[in-house]
PDB file of C-alpha atoms in Angstrom:
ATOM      1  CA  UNK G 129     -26.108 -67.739  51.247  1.00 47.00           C
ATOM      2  CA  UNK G 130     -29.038 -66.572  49.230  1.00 64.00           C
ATOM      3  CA  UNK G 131     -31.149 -63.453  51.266  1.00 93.00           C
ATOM      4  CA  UNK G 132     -34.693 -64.505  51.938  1.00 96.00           C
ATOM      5  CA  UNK G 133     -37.951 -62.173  52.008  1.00 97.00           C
ATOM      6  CA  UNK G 134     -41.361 -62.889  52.889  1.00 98.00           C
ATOM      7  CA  UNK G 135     -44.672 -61.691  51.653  1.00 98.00           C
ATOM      8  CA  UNK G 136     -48.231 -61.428  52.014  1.00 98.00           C
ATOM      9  CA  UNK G 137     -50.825 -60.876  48.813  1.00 98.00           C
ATOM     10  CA  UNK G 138     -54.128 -59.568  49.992  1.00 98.00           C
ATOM     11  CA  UNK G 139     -56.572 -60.144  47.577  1.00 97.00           C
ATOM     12  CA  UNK G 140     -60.577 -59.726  46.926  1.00 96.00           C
ATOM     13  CA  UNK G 141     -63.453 -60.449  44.809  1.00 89.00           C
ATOM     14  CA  UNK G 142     -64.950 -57.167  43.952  1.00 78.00           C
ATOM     15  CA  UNK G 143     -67.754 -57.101  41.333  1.00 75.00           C
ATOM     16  CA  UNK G 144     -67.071 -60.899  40.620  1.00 76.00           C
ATOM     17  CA  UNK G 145     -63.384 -59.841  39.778  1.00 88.00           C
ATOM     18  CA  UNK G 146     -60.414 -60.315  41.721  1.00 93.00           C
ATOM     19  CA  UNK G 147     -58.539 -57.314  43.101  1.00 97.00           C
ATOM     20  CA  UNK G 148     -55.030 -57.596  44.578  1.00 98.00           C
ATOM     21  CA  UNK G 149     -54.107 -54.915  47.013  1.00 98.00           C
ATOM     22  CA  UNK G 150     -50.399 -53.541  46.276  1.00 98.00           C
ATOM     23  CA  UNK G 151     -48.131 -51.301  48.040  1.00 98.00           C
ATOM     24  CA  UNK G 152     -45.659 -47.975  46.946  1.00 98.00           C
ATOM     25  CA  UNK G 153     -42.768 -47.794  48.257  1.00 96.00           C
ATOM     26  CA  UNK G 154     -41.757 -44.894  50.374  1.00 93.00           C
ATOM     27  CA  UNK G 155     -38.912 -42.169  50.420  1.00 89.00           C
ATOM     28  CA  UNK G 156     -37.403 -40.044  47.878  1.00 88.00           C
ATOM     29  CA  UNK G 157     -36.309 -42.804  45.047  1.00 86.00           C
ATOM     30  CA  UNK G 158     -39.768 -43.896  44.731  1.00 91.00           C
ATOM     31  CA  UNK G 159     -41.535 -40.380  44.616  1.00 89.00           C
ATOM     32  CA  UNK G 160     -41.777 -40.197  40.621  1.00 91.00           C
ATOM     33  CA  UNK G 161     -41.692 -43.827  39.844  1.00 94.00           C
ATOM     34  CA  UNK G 162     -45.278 -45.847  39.251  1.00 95.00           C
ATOM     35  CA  UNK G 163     -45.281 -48.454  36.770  1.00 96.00           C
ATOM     36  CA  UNK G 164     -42.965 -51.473  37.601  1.00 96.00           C
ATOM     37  CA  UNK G 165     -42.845 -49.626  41.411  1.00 96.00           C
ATOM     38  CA  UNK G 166     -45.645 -51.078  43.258  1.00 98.00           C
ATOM     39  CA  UNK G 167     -45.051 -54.096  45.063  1.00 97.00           C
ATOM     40  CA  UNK G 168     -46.082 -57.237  47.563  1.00 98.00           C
ATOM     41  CA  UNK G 169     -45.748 -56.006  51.263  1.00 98.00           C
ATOM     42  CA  UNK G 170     -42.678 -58.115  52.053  1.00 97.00           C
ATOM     43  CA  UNK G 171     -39.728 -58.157  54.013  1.00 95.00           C
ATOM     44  CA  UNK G 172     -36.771 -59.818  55.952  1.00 95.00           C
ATOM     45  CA  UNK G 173     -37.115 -62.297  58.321  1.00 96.00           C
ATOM     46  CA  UNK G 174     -35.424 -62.412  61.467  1.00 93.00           C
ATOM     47  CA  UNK G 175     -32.537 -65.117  61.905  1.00 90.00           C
ATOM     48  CA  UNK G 176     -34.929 -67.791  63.509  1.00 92.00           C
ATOM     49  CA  UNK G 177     -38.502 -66.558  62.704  1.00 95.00           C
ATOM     50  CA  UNK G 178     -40.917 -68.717  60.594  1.00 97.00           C
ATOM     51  CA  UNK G 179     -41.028 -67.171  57.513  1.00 98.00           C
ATOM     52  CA  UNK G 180     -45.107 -67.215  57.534  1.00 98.00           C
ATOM     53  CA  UNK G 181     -44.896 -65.618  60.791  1.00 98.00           C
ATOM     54  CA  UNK G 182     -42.056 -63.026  58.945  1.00 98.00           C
ATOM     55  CA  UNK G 183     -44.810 -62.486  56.437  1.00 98.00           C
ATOM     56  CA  UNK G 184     -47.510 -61.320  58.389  1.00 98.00           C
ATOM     57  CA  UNK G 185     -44.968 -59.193  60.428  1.00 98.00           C
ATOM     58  CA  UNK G 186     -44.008 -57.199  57.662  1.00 97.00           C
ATOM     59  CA  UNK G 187     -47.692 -57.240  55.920  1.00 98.00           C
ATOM     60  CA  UNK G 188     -48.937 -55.454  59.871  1.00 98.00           C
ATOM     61  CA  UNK G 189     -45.323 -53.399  59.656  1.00 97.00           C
ATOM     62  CA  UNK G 190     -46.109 -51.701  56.250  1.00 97.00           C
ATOM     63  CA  UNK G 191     -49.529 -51.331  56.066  1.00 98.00           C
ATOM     64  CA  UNK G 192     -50.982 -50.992  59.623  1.00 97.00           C
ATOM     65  CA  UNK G 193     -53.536 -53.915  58.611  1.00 97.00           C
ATOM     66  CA  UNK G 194     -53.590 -57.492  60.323  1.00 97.00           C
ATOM     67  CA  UNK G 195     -53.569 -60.419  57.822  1.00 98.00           C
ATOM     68  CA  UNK G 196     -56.081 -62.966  58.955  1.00 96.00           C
ATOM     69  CA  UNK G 197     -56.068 -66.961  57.596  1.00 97.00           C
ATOM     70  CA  UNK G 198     -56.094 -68.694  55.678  1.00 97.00           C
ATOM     71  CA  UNK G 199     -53.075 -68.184  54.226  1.00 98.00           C
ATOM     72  CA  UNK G 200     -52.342 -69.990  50.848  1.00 98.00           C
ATOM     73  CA  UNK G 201     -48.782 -70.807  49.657  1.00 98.00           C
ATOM     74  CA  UNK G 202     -47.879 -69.264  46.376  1.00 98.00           C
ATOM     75  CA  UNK G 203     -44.435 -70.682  46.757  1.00 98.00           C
ATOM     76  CA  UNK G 204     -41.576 -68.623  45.997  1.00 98.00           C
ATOM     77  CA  UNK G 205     -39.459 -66.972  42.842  1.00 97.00           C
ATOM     78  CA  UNK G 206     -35.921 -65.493  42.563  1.00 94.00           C
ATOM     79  CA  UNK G 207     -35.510 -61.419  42.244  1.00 89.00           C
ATOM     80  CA  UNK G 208     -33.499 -59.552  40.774  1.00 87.00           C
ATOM     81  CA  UNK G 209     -31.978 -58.001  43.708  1.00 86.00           C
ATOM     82  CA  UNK G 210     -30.940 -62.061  44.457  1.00 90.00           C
ATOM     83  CA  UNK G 211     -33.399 -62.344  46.771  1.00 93.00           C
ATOM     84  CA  UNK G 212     -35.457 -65.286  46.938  1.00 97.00           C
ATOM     85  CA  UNK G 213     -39.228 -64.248  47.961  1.00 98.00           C
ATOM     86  CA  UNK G 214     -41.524 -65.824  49.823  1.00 98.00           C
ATOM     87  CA  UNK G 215     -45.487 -65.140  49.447  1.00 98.00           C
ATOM     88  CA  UNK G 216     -48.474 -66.034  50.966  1.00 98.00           C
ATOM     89  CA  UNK G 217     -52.158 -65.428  49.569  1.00 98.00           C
ATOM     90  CA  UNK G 218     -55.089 -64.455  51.702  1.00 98.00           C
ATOM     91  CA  UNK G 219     -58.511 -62.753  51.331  1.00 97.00           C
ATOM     92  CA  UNK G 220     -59.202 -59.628  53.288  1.00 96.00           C
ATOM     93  CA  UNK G 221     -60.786 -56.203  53.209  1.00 93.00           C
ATOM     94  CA  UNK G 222     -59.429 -52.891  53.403  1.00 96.00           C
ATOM     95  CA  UNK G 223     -61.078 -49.389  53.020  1.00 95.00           C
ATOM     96  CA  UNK G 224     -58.749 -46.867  51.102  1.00 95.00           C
ATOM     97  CA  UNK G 225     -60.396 -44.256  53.140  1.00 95.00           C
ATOM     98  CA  UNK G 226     -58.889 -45.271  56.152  1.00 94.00           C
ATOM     99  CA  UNK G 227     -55.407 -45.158  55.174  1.00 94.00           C
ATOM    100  CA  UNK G 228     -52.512 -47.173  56.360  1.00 96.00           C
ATOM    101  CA  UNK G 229     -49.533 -46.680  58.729  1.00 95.00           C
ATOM    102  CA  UNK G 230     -46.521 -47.262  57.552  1.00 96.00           C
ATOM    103  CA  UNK G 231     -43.516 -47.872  60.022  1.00 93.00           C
ATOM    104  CA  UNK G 232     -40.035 -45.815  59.136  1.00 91.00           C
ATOM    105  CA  UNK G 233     -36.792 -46.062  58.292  1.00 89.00           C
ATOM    106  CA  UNK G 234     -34.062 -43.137  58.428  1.00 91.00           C
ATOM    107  CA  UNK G 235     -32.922 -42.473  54.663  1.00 87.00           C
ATOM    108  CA  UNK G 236     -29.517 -39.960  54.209  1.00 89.00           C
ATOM    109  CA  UNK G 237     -30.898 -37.609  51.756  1.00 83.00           C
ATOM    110  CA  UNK G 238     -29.732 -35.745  49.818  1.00 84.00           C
ATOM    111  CA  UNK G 239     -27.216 -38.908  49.222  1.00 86.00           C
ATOM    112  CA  UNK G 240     -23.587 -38.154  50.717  1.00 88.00           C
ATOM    113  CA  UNK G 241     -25.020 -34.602  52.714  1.00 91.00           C
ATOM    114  CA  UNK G 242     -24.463 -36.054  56.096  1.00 91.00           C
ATOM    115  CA  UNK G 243     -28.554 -35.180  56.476  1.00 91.00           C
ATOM    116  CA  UNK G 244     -30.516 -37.925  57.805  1.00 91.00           C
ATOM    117  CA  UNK G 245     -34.924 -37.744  57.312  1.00 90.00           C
ATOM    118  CA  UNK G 246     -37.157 -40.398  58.347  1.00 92.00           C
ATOM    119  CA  UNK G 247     -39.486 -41.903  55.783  1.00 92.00           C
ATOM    120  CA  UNK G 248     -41.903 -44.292  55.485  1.00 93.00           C
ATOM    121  CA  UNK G 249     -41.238 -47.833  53.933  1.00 94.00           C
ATOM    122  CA  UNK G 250     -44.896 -47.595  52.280  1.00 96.00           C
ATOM    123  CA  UNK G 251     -46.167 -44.315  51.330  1.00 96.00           C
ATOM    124  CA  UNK G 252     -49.733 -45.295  49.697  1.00 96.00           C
ATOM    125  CA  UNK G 253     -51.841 -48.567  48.914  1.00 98.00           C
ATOM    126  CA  UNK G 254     -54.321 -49.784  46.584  1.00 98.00           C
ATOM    127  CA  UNK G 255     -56.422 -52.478  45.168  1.00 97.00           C
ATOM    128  CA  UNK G 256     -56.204 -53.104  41.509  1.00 97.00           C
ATOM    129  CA  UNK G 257     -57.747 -54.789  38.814  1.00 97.00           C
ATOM    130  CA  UNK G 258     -55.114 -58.115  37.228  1.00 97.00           C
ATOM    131  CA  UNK G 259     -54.624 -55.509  34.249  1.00 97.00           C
ATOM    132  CA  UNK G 260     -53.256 -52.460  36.582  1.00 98.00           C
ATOM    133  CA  UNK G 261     -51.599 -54.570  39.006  1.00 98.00           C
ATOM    134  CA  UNK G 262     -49.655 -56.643  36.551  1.00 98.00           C
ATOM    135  CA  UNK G 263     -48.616 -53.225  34.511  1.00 98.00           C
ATOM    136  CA  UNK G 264     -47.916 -51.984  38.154  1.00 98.00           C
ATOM    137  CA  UNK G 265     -45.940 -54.121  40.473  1.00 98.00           C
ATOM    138  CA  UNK G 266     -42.529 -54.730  40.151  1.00 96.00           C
ATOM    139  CA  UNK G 267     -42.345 -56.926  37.358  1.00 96.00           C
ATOM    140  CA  UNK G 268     -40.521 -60.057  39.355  1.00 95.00           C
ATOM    141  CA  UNK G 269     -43.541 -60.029  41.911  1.00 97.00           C
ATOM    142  CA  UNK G 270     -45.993 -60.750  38.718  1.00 98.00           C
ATOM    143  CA  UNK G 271     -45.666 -64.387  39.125  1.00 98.00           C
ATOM    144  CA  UNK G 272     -47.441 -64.217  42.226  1.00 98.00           C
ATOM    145  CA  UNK G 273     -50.533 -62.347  40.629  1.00 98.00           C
ATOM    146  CA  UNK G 274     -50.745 -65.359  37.997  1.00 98.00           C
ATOM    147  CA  UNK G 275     -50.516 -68.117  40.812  1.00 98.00           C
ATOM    148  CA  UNK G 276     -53.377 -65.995  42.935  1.00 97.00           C
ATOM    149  CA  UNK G 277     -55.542 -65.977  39.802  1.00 95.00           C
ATOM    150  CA  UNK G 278     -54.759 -70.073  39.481  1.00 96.00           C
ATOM    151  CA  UNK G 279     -55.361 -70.554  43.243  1.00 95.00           C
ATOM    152  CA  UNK G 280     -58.662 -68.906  43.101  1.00 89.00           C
ATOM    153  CA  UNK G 281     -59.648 -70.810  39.564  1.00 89.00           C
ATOM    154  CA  UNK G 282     -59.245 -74.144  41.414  1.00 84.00           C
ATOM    155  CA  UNK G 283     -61.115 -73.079  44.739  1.00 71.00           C
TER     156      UNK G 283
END
């Protein structure tokens, strides 16, 4: 059985331009890696939930910020891990001075010390430009940029 993850893309028109607002992963692994790092706010759904309702879960669970409808369908793509993933577009708003809040998970580090540190999935956010945010995210996401930019072309 194929493992299923579910996203929401937050996206806005800024200066007539569309910005999509992208995520860092947290913890030690991440710290030094940029390019090809950033990704979708995503995650697992539980055994029953909708995977919409997964979606916004994990979007509130990462990031502190509620996504509000509508929510758009930008269907879903294999990753590399073997994952299929799940995303959903919407617009929204979020001020980089505020922050987000980022929930935890407990990470052994350094690997096989028997020392066990909290740290957050998402350490930072940020709205790019296409350009950054296709040379940023994780470069299996990127399909999701390109069907954002076709979904908006067609509204």
């Amino acid at each position: 059985m194929s493992l299923i993850t579910a996203g929401m893309l937050m996206c806005r028109n800024a200066s007539s331009a569309l910005e999509f607002f992208l995520v860092h992963p947290g913890g030690p692994f991440f710290a030094r890696k940029n390019e090809g790092a950033w990704s979708i706010p995503k995650g697992m759904p539980d055994q029953t939930e909708d995977l919409l309702v997964a979606a916004q879960r994990e979007f509130f669970e990462e990031t502190g910020i509620t996504p509000t409808p509508p929510f758009h369908s930008l269907k879903s793509t294999n990753l590399k891990s073997g994952k299929i993933m799940h995303v959903w577009l919407f617009t929204g708003d979020w001020d980089p001075s505020s922050g987000i809040v980022s929930n935890t998970f407990s990470l052994e580090w350094p690997p096989r010390s028997g020392k066990h540190k909290d740290v957050p999935e998402v350490d930072r956010a940020e709205w790019m430009s296409y350009e950054k945010a296709k040379e940023m995210i994780n470069p299996h996401q990127a399909i999701f940029l390109d069907r954002a930019c076709e979904f908006y072309s067609k509204a």
